[in-house]
Tab-separated table of C-alpha atoms and ligand atoms in Angstrom:
chain	number	residue	atom	x	y	z
A	1	MET	CA	26.322	7.506	-7.876
A	2	VAL	CA	25.489	7.398	-11.575
A	3	ALA	CA	22.294	5.672	-12.671
A	4	ARG	CA	23.086	2.615	-14.757
A	5	PHE	CA	19.843	2.522	-16.675
A	6	THR	CA	17.699	5.085	-18.387
A	7	ALA	CA	13.956	4.776	-17.997
A	8	GLN	CA	13.801	3.288	-21.511
A	9	GLU	CA	16.160	0.445	-20.583
A	10	LEU	CA	14.062	-0.447	-17.569
A	11	LEU	CA	10.827	-0.510	-19.565
A	12	HIS	CA	9.808	-4.142	-19.973
A	13	SER	CA	6.547	-5.411	-21.372
A	14	ASP	CA	6.884	-9.211	-21.191
A	15	LEU	CA	6.202	-11.554	-18.297
A	16	LEU	CA	9.108	-12.232	-15.946
A	17	ILE	CA	9.029	-15.979	-15.450
A	18	ASN	CA	11.915	-18.020	-14.082
A	19	GLY	CA	14.407	-15.238	-14.786
A	20	GLU	CA	13.392	-14.920	-18.468
A	21	TRP	CA	11.317	-12.346	-20.314
A	22	VAL	CA	8.569	-14.268	-22.056
A	23	GLY	CA	5.756	-13.016	-24.258
A	24	GLY	CA	3.187	-15.318	-22.689
A	25	SER	CA	1.775	-18.467	-24.194
A	26	GLN	CA	-1.365	-16.740	-25.531
A	27	ALA	CA	0.635	-13.974	-27.191
A	28	GLN	CA	-2.120	-11.588	-26.147
A	29	ARG	CA	-1.266	-8.128	-24.930
A	30	PHE	CA	-3.083	-5.245	-23.244
A	31	PRO	CA	-2.440	-1.494	-23.399
A	32	VAL	CA	-0.985	0.524	-20.533
A	33	THR	CA	-1.910	4.187	-20.745
A	34	ASN	CA	-0.559	7.394	-19.294
A	35	PRO	CA	-3.468	8.767	-17.221
A	36	SER	CA	-2.258	12.349	-17.741
A	37	THR	CA	-2.521	12.199	-21.534
A	38	GLY	CA	-4.550	9.095	-22.312
A	39	GLU	CA	-1.716	7.949	-24.603
A	40	VAL	CA	-0.811	4.274	-24.819
A	41	ILE	CA	2.705	3.795	-23.380
A	42	THR	CA	3.115	0.179	-24.474
A	43	GLN	CA	1.319	-3.148	-24.876
A	44	VAL	CA	2.074	-5.604	-22.081
A	45	ALA	CA	1.892	-9.395	-22.197
A	46	SER	CA	-1.261	-10.951	-20.828
A	47	ALA	CA	-0.614	-14.151	-18.886
A	48	SER	CA	-2.678	-17.253	-19.576
A	49	GLN	CA	-3.504	-19.983	-17.059
A	50	ALA	CA	-0.600	-21.988	-18.507
A	51	ASP	CA	1.796	-19.089	-17.820
A	52	VAL	CA	0.656	-18.960	-14.204
A	53	HIS	CA	1.267	-22.722	-13.871
A	54	THR	CA	4.749	-22.304	-15.349
A	55	ALA	CA	5.516	-19.547	-12.845
A	56	ILE	CA	4.256	-21.627	-9.914
A	57	ALA	CA	6.398	-24.593	-11.012
A	58	ALA	CA	9.449	-22.330	-11.375
A	59	ALA	CA	8.864	-20.898	-7.896
A	60	GLN	CA	8.612	-24.412	-6.439
A	61	ALA	CA	11.854	-25.372	-8.159
A	62	ALA	CA	13.590	-22.234	-6.868
A	63	LEU	CA	12.469	-22.700	-3.251
A	64	PRO	CA	15.054	-25.233	-1.951
A	65	ALA	CA	18.143	-23.341	-3.118
A	66	TRP	CA	16.833	-19.908	-2.136
A	67	SER	CA	15.593	-20.938	1.296
A	68	GLY	CA	18.799	-22.959	1.711
A	69	LEU	CA	20.943	-19.816	1.578
A	70	THR	CA	21.892	-18.436	4.960
A	71	ALA	CA	20.086	-15.348	6.173
A	72	VAL	CA	23.306	-13.391	5.708
A	73	GLU	CA	23.626	-14.522	2.074
A	74	ARG	CA	20.034	-13.534	1.275
A	75	SER	CA	20.506	-10.284	3.132
A	76	ARG	CA	23.481	-9.332	0.928
A	77	ILE	CA	21.495	-9.969	-2.257
A	78	LEU	CA	18.566	-7.919	-0.984
A	79	ARG	CA	20.918	-5.122	-0.005
A	80	LYS	CA	22.238	-5.102	-3.578
A	81	TRP	CA	18.660	-4.932	-4.879
A	82	PHE	CA	18.042	-1.941	-2.599
A	83	ASP	CA	21.232	-0.248	-3.856
A	84	LEU	CA	20.239	-0.764	-7.507
A	85	ILE	CA	16.783	0.704	-6.898
A	86	VAL	CA	18.278	3.753	-5.190
A	87	GLU	CA	20.849	4.206	-7.967
A	88	ASN	CA	18.050	4.146	-10.512
A	89	VAL	CA	15.493	6.162	-8.576
A	90	ASP	CA	15.141	8.771	-11.340
A	91	SER	CA	14.391	6.234	-14.064
A	92	LEU	CA	12.017	4.292	-11.826
A	93	ALA	CA	10.211	7.491	-10.816
A	94	GLU	CA	9.743	8.406	-14.481
A	95	ILE	CA	8.203	5.020	-15.226
A	96	LEU	CA	5.935	5.351	-12.207
A	97	THR	CA	4.712	8.844	-13.137
A	98	LEU	CA	4.221	7.730	-16.720
A	99	GLU	CA	1.879	4.873	-15.832
A	100	GLN	CA	0.279	6.169	-12.621
A	101	GLY	CA	0.251	9.961	-13.050
A	102	LYS	CA	1.471	11.073	-9.619
A	103	PRO	CA	3.863	14.057	-9.553
A	104	LEU	CA	7.465	13.083	-10.277
A	105	GLU	CA	8.683	14.164	-6.846
A	106	GLU	CA	5.978	12.058	-5.182
A	107	ALA	CA	6.949	9.129	-7.455
A	108	ARG	CA	10.580	9.525	-6.354
A	109	GLY	CA	9.366	9.472	-2.769
A	110	GLU	CA	7.458	6.257	-3.429
A	111	ILE	CA	10.489	4.539	-4.994
A	112	LEU	CA	12.653	5.387	-1.977
A	113	TYR	CA	9.850	4.455	0.439
A	114	GLY	CA	9.547	1.071	-1.317
A	115	ALA	CA	13.320	0.550	-1.433
A	116	ASN	CA	13.472	1.123	2.316
A	117	PHE	CA	11.287	-1.945	2.917
A	118	ILE	CA	13.837	-4.041	1.021
A	119	GLU	CA	16.701	-2.605	3.063
A	120	TRP	CA	14.734	-3.034	6.298
A	121	PHE	CA	13.985	-6.712	5.685
A	122	ALA	CA	17.527	-7.359	4.439
A	123	GLU	CA	18.530	-6.428	7.994
A	124	GLU	CA	15.585	-7.960	9.821
A	125	VAL	CA	16.110	-11.438	8.331
A	126	LYS	CA	19.339	-11.731	10.303
A	127	ARG	CA	17.315	-11.479	13.500
A	128	LEU	CA	14.717	-14.205	12.931
A	129	TYR	CA	15.394	-15.827	16.260
A	130	GLY	CA	13.808	-18.962	17.609
A	131	GLU	CA	13.437	-19.661	21.306
A	132	THR	CA	14.192	-22.279	23.923
A	133	ILE	CA	11.323	-23.221	26.194
A	134	PRO	CA	11.767	-24.348	29.811
A	135	THR	CA	10.990	-28.028	29.676
A	136	ASN	CA	8.158	-29.850	31.438
A	137	VAL	CA	9.949	-33.252	31.381
A	138	SER	CA	13.566	-33.552	32.596
A	139	SER	CA	14.625	-35.794	29.692
A	140	ARG	CA	13.281	-33.411	27.052
A	141	ARG	CA	14.492	-30.157	25.537
A	142	LEU	CA	12.031	-27.834	23.788
A	143	LEU	CA	12.715	-25.184	21.187
A	144	THR	CA	11.205	-23.289	18.270
A	145	ILE	CA	12.608	-22.342	14.897
A	146	ARG	CA	11.079	-20.077	12.240
A	147	GLN	CA	11.054	-21.313	8.671
A	148	PRO	CA	9.974	-19.847	5.324
A	149	ILE	CA	6.350	-20.678	4.591
A	150	GLY	CA	7.081	-21.727	0.982
A	151	VAL	CA	5.973	-20.278	-2.345
A	152	THR	CA	3.988	-17.041	-1.973
A	153	ALA	CA	1.965	-14.696	-4.157
A	154	ALA	CA	1.127	-10.997	-4.075
A	155	ILE	CA	-1.651	-9.096	-5.791
A	156	THR	CA	-0.879	-5.397	-5.757
A	157	PRO	CA	-2.723	-2.141	-6.519
A	158	TRP	CA	-2.201	0.743	-8.955
A	159	ASN	CA	-2.018	3.542	-6.382
A	160	PHE	CA	1.501	2.581	-5.214
A	161	PRO	CA	2.802	0.481	-8.123
A	162	MET	CA	6.246	0.019	-6.597
A	163	ALA	CA	6.038	0.401	-2.807
A	164	MET	CA	3.207	-2.094	-2.297
A	165	ILE	CA	5.274	-4.743	-4.105
A	166	ALA	CA	8.450	-3.937	-2.190
A	167	ARG	CA	6.753	-4.211	1.169
A	168	LYS	CA	5.475	-7.688	0.311
A	169	ALA	CA	8.331	-9.066	-1.797
A	170	GLY	CA	11.029	-7.615	0.509
A	171	PRO	CA	10.016	-9.665	3.560
A	172	ALA	CA	8.947	-12.749	1.559
A	173	ILE	CA	12.221	-13.018	-0.338
A	174	ALA	CA	14.269	-12.144	2.747
A	175	ALA	CA	12.509	-14.948	4.641
A	176	GLY	CA	13.444	-17.428	1.887
A	177	CYS	CA	10.116	-17.548	0.029
A	178	PRO	CA	9.769	-17.185	-3.750
A	179	MET	CA	7.010	-14.706	-4.620
A	180	ILE	CA	4.832	-14.422	-7.720
A	181	VAL	CA	3.626	-10.852	-8.143
A	182	LYS	CA	0.503	-9.944	-10.071
A	183	PRO	CA	0.564	-6.141	-10.392
A	184	ALA	CA	-2.501	-4.064	-11.231
A	185	ALA	CA	-3.274	-4.044	-14.960
A	186	GLU	CA	-3.134	-0.218	-14.934
A	187	THR	CA	0.461	-0.094	-13.620
A	188	PRO	CA	2.540	-3.180	-14.496
A	189	LEU	CA	5.659	-1.329	-15.690
A	190	SER	CA	7.080	-0.411	-12.275
A	191	ALA	CA	6.685	-4.047	-11.193
A	192	LEU	CA	8.538	-5.330	-14.253
A	193	ALA	CA	11.307	-2.739	-13.765
A	194	ILE	CA	11.987	-3.699	-10.158
A	195	GLY	CA	11.798	-7.370	-11.179
A	196	ARG	CA	14.609	-6.647	-13.634
A	197	LEU	CA	16.687	-5.032	-10.881
A	198	ALA	CA	16.087	-7.986	-8.554
A	199	LEU	CA	17.588	-10.289	-11.189
A	200	GLU	CA	20.534	-7.904	-11.631
A	201	ALA	CA	21.087	-7.994	-7.890
A	202	GLY	CA	21.349	-11.795	-7.857
A	203	VAL	CA	17.880	-12.831	-6.695
A	204	HIS	CA	17.657	-16.345	-8.128
A	205	PRO	CA	15.519	-16.963	-11.239
A	206	GLY	CA	12.032	-18.017	-10.162
A	207	VAL	CA	12.271	-16.242	-6.801
A	208	LEU	CA	10.649	-12.985	-7.921
A	209	GLN	CA	8.338	-13.457	-10.895
A	210	VAL	CA	6.008	-10.838	-12.333
A	211	ILE	CA	2.954	-11.981	-14.223
A	212	THR	CA	0.827	-9.305	-15.815
A	213	GLY	CA	-2.676	-9.615	-17.191
A	214	PRO	CA	-6.283	-9.921	-16.132
A	215	ALA	CA	-7.076	-10.592	-12.485
A	216	SER	CA	-9.883	-12.886	-13.613
A	217	VAL	CA	-7.344	-15.281	-15.188
A	218	ILE	CA	-4.414	-14.974	-12.791
A	219	GLY	CA	-6.203	-14.620	-9.433
A	220	PRO	CA	-8.088	-17.949	-9.443
A	221	GLU	CA	-4.950	-19.885	-10.492
A	222	LEU	CA	-2.965	-18.378	-7.635
A	223	THR	CA	-5.639	-18.904	-4.995
A	224	ALA	CA	-6.440	-22.467	-6.108
A	225	SER	CA	-2.853	-23.696	-6.203
A	226	PRO	CA	-1.907	-25.842	-3.195
A	227	ALA	CA	1.740	-24.957	-3.886
A	228	ILE	CA	1.169	-21.347	-2.881
A	229	ARG	CA	1.198	-21.166	0.904
A	230	ALA	CA	0.593	-17.451	1.482
A	231	LEU	CA	-1.177	-14.672	-0.385
A	232	SER	CA	-0.629	-11.007	0.332
A	233	PHE	CA	-3.129	-8.570	-1.167
A	234	THR	CA	-3.612	-4.822	-1.145
A	235	GLY	CA	-6.868	-3.567	-2.615
A	236	SER	CA	-10.566	-3.257	-1.969
A	237	THR	CA	-12.411	-4.996	0.855
A	238	GLU	CA	-14.801	-6.525	-1.663
A	239	VAL	CA	-12.000	-8.249	-3.602
A	240	GLY	CA	-10.152	-9.100	-0.366
A	241	LYS	CA	-13.166	-11.001	0.978
A	242	LYS	CA	-13.383	-13.025	-2.231
A	243	LEU	CA	-9.655	-13.823	-2.131
A	244	MET	CA	-9.882	-14.872	1.532
A	245	SER	CA	-12.703	-17.214	0.719
A	246	ASP	CA	-10.884	-18.633	-2.317
A	247	CYS	CA	-7.732	-19.162	-0.231
A	248	ALA	CA	-9.693	-21.060	2.403
A	249	HIS	CA	-9.853	-24.153	0.156
A	250	THR	CA	-6.113	-24.677	0.462
A	251	VAL	CA	-5.865	-23.052	3.930
A	252	LYS	CA	-3.347	-20.428	2.849
A	253	LYS	CA	-2.046	-17.794	5.168
A	254	VAL	CA	-3.456	-14.445	4.028
A	255	ALA	CA	-2.343	-10.871	4.622
A	256	MET	CA	-5.018	-8.417	3.542
A	257	GLU	CA	-4.534	-4.655	3.356
A	258	LEU	CA	-8.025	-3.569	2.411
A	259	GLY	CA	-10.161	-0.453	2.106
A	260	GLY	CA	-10.239	2.358	4.627
A	261	ASN	CA	-12.580	5.194	5.502
A	262	ALA	CA	-10.111	7.222	7.529
A	263	PRO	CA	-11.437	9.784	9.970
A	264	VAL	CA	-9.622	13.001	10.820
A	265	ILE	CA	-10.786	14.603	14.080
A	266	VAL	CA	-9.879	18.227	14.707
A	267	PHE	CA	-10.501	19.137	18.340
A	268	ASP	CA	-11.086	22.686	19.587
A	269	ASP	CA	-7.623	22.741	21.184
A	270	ALA	CA	-5.754	21.813	17.962
A	271	ASP	CA	-3.001	23.968	16.533
A	272	ILE	CA	-4.751	25.183	13.363
A	273	GLU	CA	-1.615	25.368	11.236
A	274	ILE	CA	-0.580	21.803	12.127
A	275	ALA	CA	-4.155	20.524	11.659
A	276	VAL	CA	-4.469	22.113	8.220
A	277	SER	CA	-1.126	20.899	6.930
A	278	GLY	CA	-1.724	17.400	8.369
A	279	THR	CA	-5.173	17.248	6.777
A	280	ILE	CA	-3.781	18.350	3.406
A	281	ASP	CA	-1.035	15.696	3.634
A	282	SER	CA	-3.444	12.948	4.515
A	283	LYS	CA	-6.293	13.945	2.187
A	284	PHE	CA	-4.527	15.005	-1.000
A	285	ARG	CA	-1.527	12.633	-1.134
A	286	ASN	CA	-1.647	10.785	-4.449
A	287	SER	CA	-4.738	12.851	-5.445
A	288	GLY	CA	-6.669	11.288	-2.570
A	289	GLN	CA	-6.019	7.788	-3.897
A	290	THR	CA	-4.519	6.013	-0.893
A	291	CYS	CA	-6.175	3.602	1.529
A	292	VAL	CA	-5.049	5.834	4.408
A	293	CYS	CA	-6.317	9.105	2.908
A	294	ALA	CA	-8.615	11.141	5.142
A	295	ASN	CA	-12.122	10.340	3.975
A	296	ARG	CA	-14.174	12.096	6.679
A	297	ILE	CA	-13.031	15.222	8.523
A	298	PHE	CA	-14.794	15.795	11.847
A	299	VAL	CA	-14.286	19.293	13.245
A	300	GLN	CA	-15.333	20.391	16.721
A	301	ALA	CA	-17.798	23.298	16.732
A	302	GLY	CA	-15.514	25.792	18.511
A	303	ILE	CA	-12.764	25.628	15.863
A	304	HIS	CA	-14.944	24.838	12.842
A	305	ASP	CA	-15.116	28.217	11.090
A	306	ARG	CA	-11.437	29.083	11.573
A	307	PHE	CA	-10.359	25.615	10.429
A	308	VAL	CA	-12.582	25.670	7.341
A	309	GLU	CA	-11.275	29.085	6.344
A	310	ALA	CA	-7.614	28.046	6.709
A	311	LEU	CA	-8.177	24.682	4.999
A	312	SER	CA	-10.032	26.233	2.064
A	313	THR	CA	-7.128	28.637	1.465
A	314	ALA	CA	-4.701	25.691	1.464
A	315	VAL	CA	-6.896	23.525	-0.805
A	316	ALA	CA	-7.359	26.360	-3.311
A	317	LYS	CA	-3.562	26.665	-3.605
A	318	LEU	CA	-2.997	23.041	-4.678
A	319	ASN	CA	-1.584	22.961	-8.165
A	320	VAL	CA	-3.060	20.338	-10.506
A	321	GLY	CA	-1.338	19.097	-13.659
A	322	ASP	CA	0.704	16.497	-15.513
A	323	GLY	CA	3.047	14.775	-13.037
A	324	PHE	CA	6.021	15.689	-15.218
A	325	SER	CA	5.277	19.451	-14.928
A	326	ARG	CA	7.069	21.501	-12.318
A	327	ASP	CA	5.388	22.523	-9.058
A	328	VAL	CA	2.443	20.162	-9.461
A	329	GLN	CA	1.006	18.739	-6.223
A	330	GLN	CA	-1.869	16.776	-7.721
A	331	GLY	CA	-1.873	14.595	-10.819
A	332	PRO	CA	-4.839	13.003	-12.606
A	333	LEU	CA	-7.130	10.336	-11.207
A	334	ILE	CA	-6.355	6.866	-12.473
A	335	ASN	CA	-9.324	6.599	-14.875
A	336	LEU	CA	-12.771	7.903	-15.792
A	337	GLU	CA	-14.496	5.509	-13.408
A	338	ALA	CA	-12.600	7.137	-10.536
A	339	VAL	CA	-13.727	10.586	-11.719
A	340	GLU	CA	-17.332	9.426	-11.898
A	341	LYS	CA	-17.173	8.054	-8.343
A	342	VAL	CA	-15.866	11.390	-7.049
A	343	GLU	CA	-18.622	13.238	-8.926
A	344	SER	CA	-21.297	10.935	-7.562
A	345	HIS	CA	-20.090	11.449	-3.964
A	346	ILE	CA	-20.176	15.231	-4.422
A	347	SER	CA	-23.601	15.314	-6.066
A	348	ASP	CA	-25.075	12.981	-3.430
A	349	ALA	CA	-23.637	15.201	-0.662
A	350	VAL	CA	-24.944	18.394	-2.285
A	351	SER	CA	-28.405	16.846	-2.777
A	352	ARG	CA	-28.449	16.181	1.008
A	353	GLY	CA	-27.418	19.696	2.014
A	354	ALA	CA	-23.616	19.920	1.720
A	355	LYS	CA	-21.996	23.117	0.416
A	356	VAL	CA	-19.076	23.128	-2.012
A	357	VAL	CA	-16.556	25.671	-0.718
A	358	VAL	CA	-13.648	24.951	-3.101
A	359	GLY	CA	-13.560	22.996	-6.389
A	360	GLY	CA	-16.274	20.447	-7.039
A	361	ASN	CA	-15.747	19.865	-10.763
A	362	ARG	CA	-13.610	18.136	-13.343
A	363	HIS	CA	-10.524	20.293	-13.895
A	364	SER	CA	-10.468	22.613	-16.898
A	365	ILE	CA	-7.319	20.880	-18.209
A	366	GLY	CA	-9.554	17.922	-19.030
A	367	GLY	CA	-8.881	14.179	-19.026
A	368	THR	CA	-9.189	12.652	-15.572
A	369	PHE	CA	-7.925	15.711	-13.707
A	370	PHE	CA	-10.241	16.822	-10.886
A	371	GLU	CA	-10.299	20.011	-8.827
A	372	PRO	CA	-9.141	19.668	-5.209
A	373	THR	CA	-12.468	19.987	-3.420
A	374	LEU	CA	-13.674	21.054	0.015
A	375	ILE	CA	-17.275	20.602	1.103
A	376	THR	CA	-18.893	21.598	4.390
A	377	SER	CA	-22.115	20.649	6.225
A	378	ALA	CA	-21.487	16.959	5.538
A	379	THR	CA	-23.758	14.578	7.442
A	380	MET	CA	-23.614	10.897	8.283
A	381	ASP	CA	-26.426	9.929	5.874
A	382	MET	CA	-24.319	10.931	2.848
A	383	THR	CA	-22.564	8.295	0.713
A	384	ILE	CA	-19.259	10.053	1.395
A	385	ALA	CA	-19.642	9.147	5.094
A	386	SER	CA	-19.847	5.432	4.466
A	387	GLU	CA	-17.862	4.822	1.244
A	388	GLU	CA	-14.216	5.498	0.480
A	389	THR	CA	-14.153	8.303	-2.144
A	390	PHE	CA	-10.569	7.586	-3.308
A	391	GLY	CA	-10.324	11.084	-4.741
A	392	PRO	CA	-9.534	14.688	-3.852
A	393	VAL	CA	-12.665	15.577	-1.878
A	394	ALA	CA	-12.463	16.748	1.737
A	395	PRO	CA	-15.887	16.652	3.467
A	396	ILE	CA	-16.213	18.523	6.768
A	397	PHE	CA	-18.572	17.200	9.448
A	398	ILE	CA	-19.224	19.139	12.659
A	399	PHE	CA	-19.380	17.686	16.195
A	400	GLU	CA	-19.742	19.019	19.745
A	401	THR	CA	-18.108	16.657	22.271
A	402	GLU	CA	-15.154	14.245	22.270
A	403	GLU	CA	-17.546	11.302	22.720
A	404	GLU	CA	-19.630	12.399	19.746
A	405	GLY	CA	-16.527	12.900	17.549
A	406	LEU	CA	-15.246	9.431	18.446
A	407	GLU	CA	-18.616	7.829	17.888
A	408	MET	CA	-18.882	9.376	14.427
A	409	ALA	CA	-15.285	8.384	13.589
A	410	ASN	CA	-15.839	4.768	14.662
A	411	SER	CA	-19.223	4.336	12.972
A	412	THR	CA	-17.855	2.440	9.986
A	413	PRO	CA	-17.037	-1.224	9.291
A	414	PHE	CA	-13.547	-0.066	8.219
A	415	GLY	CA	-10.555	0.569	10.484
A	416	LEU	CA	-7.286	1.210	8.685
A	417	ALA	CA	-5.935	4.661	9.630
A	418	GLY	CA	-7.307	7.477	11.779
A	419	TYR	CA	-5.904	10.913	12.558
A	420	PHE	CA	-6.608	13.570	15.145
A	421	PHE	CA	-5.313	16.957	16.120
A	422	THR	CA	-5.127	18.164	19.720
A	423	GLN	CA	-2.605	19.712	22.090
A	424	ASP	CA	-3.962	17.918	25.159
A	425	LEU	CA	-1.669	15.063	26.204
A	426	ALA	CA	-4.353	13.128	28.081
A	427	ARG	CA	-6.625	13.327	25.035
A	428	MET	CA	-3.803	12.023	22.823
A	429	TRP	CA	-3.738	8.811	24.853
A	430	ARG	CA	-7.483	8.540	25.318
A	431	VAL	CA	-8.455	9.044	21.695
A	432	SER	CA	-5.561	6.923	20.339
A	433	GLU	CA	-6.820	4.024	22.440
A	434	LYS	CA	-10.472	4.489	21.493
A	435	LEU	CA	-10.113	4.928	17.734
A	436	GLU	CA	-11.000	1.616	16.072
A	437	VAL	CA	-8.131	1.571	13.561
A	438	GLY	CA	-4.775	-0.149	13.081
A	439	VAL	CA	-2.752	3.033	12.529
A	440	VAL	CA	-3.157	6.371	14.348
A	441	GLY	CA	-1.642	9.714	13.371
A	442	VAL	CA	-1.663	12.339	16.151
A	443	ASN	CA	-0.904	15.874	14.965
A	444	THR	CA	0.329	14.508	11.642
A	445	GLY	CA	-1.188	13.302	8.387
A	446	LEU	CA	1.796	11.191	7.348
A	447	ILE	CA	2.259	7.922	9.203
A	448	SER	CA	3.954	5.541	6.755
A	449	TYR	CA	7.416	4.193	7.615
A	450	GLU	CA	8.996	0.823	6.881
A	451	GLY	CA	9.946	0.343	10.537
A	452	ALA	CA	6.348	0.697	11.800
A	453	PRO	CA	3.534	-1.872	11.471
A	454	PHE	CA	0.909	-1.016	8.852
A	455	GLY	CA	-2.463	-2.744	8.718
A	456	GLY	CA	-6.112	-2.503	9.597
A	457	VAL	CA	-8.760	-3.791	11.966
A	458	LYS	CA	-12.412	-4.679	11.272
A	459	GLU	CA	-13.048	-4.951	7.496
A	460	SER	CA	-9.820	-3.133	6.647
A	461	GLY	CA	-7.829	-6.326	6.767
A	462	VAL	CA	-5.721	-8.866	8.575
A	463	GLY	CA	-1.972	-8.966	9.084
A	464	ARG	CA	0.690	-6.287	9.257
A	465	GLU	CA	3.263	-5.028	6.781
A	466	GLY	CA	6.590	-3.390	7.567
A	467	SER	CA	8.375	-3.406	10.950
A	468	LEU	CA	9.647	-6.522	12.673
A	469	HIS	CA	6.110	-7.970	12.356
A	470	GLY	CA	5.776	-7.792	8.542
A	471	ILE	CA	8.002	-10.813	7.910
A	472	GLU	CA	5.765	-13.029	10.093
A	473	GLU	CA	3.277	-13.273	7.195
A	474	PHE	CA	5.875	-15.403	5.354
A	475	LEU	CA	7.110	-17.580	8.196
A	476	GLU	CA	5.949	-20.676	10.014
A	477	MET	CA	6.930	-21.357	13.594
A	478	LYS	CA	8.023	-24.937	14.223
A	479	TYR	CA	8.178	-26.439	17.716
A	480	ILE	CA	10.813	-29.133	18.234
A	481	CYS	CA	10.678	-31.491	21.221
A	482	ILE	CA	13.891	-33.492	21.737
A	483	GLY	CA	13.398	-36.503	23.957
A	484	ALA	CA	15.692	-38.970	25.730
A	485	VAL	CA	18.435	-36.425	26.345
A	486	ASN	CA	19.375	-37.819	29.776
B	501	LIG	C1	-2.043	2.376	0.768
B	501	LIG	O1	-2.716	3.302	0.377
B	501	LIG	O2	-2.479	1.226	0.723
B	501	LIG	C2	-0.647	2.533	1.286
B	501	LIG	C3	-0.336	3.833	1.854
B	501	LIG	C4	1.027	3.906	2.492
B	501	LIG	O3	1.785	2.938	2.533
B	501	LIG	O4	1.338	4.975	2.986
């Protein structure tokens, strides 16, 4: 298939409200920069409170007709949206690399990963069955139906500027719910581009709206509005807690994909090659900037030295550079603040006895590029043990027994993803059950798939995205009791 748009044609910088591109009532704009070069790509419209109100009103107006379509009709439109995204994967990947920095091939992977959520929910919506319930009174019949919750909103992060929108908007729109998306200020261009393709596909005006600008203006309007019945957020635990509390005033349904502090446990009986490649996949994907990135690597004493040697060879080989350059595995970090956090975690660890085995510094190419880093002799009193680094630093902790490894892995308020490497089948079951996380990877560092439920336990969030469960965040179950049937 031939792409119908070039990246330039998909580059929008205005708000997408009610199917129109509007500059925003304040006419203020903010710069979006390429993190690889520091250059300003474009100035994007900054929504005012009035713009948010306009978008909410448009979503309310769009709700009856959109939710009134049959599931099959909505499914066909979503399928067309999926097709358009896939046809334009190259342009969308360019936009994503431009604003986020990740290597072009990884950006392509993200676009297809995101598109798959839209395809998945285009299918799943046809199977939103209700149920009949055996009655308790002979003259009554009891049943349930599932209905769209109403107008919804999503606040999405910069680390996956496209996929995190698709996995919220896909199920919401499939279920019949208009969604207002507020993308991260660092990466609004991918959101606007897929908004454009949704319109092209026939998603009704007002059903997918993209409002860009400061979280401090947009967030409170979305959380305070009684018209918005569900909020889906991906981001930090700190912000998630605030949003949950703000949503309590109007008793909204919330889906929160929050911070992680993912453990990797390498047991003595692991296959070293699989453990190293799985750890690299989990730790260095997106330059270490994912919520499911390995943050703490616990290695059993008997395999420690061999594992560290093999991992350090693999880390030293990672190629860092501009995402548009060939053969690059790691792009820049999103901004200087991210670099400073990585530096502070390394210097705190070193001051408490850790050893830097590979990397440890800002990369010689400058900007926000950072060397892929491996440190050993990490201990549980270090900041890196309790805080998510969100950068390319792999700290190795040592443990003796399975119980000790599990205890160290679980000693965190977070519980998103956890990984472990072993060849013992009984241990696979045992440790999977005991890890306090929502997602477990056994002998793999890559767990994401649209057909599987993604979400955390403890302070890593509530709700699930993807799979047959992800659409539940946007549905209400209604019980109907029909009397006097005899
Ligand atoms: C995330 O980092 O929040 C998402 C990662 C994924 O979907 O694989």
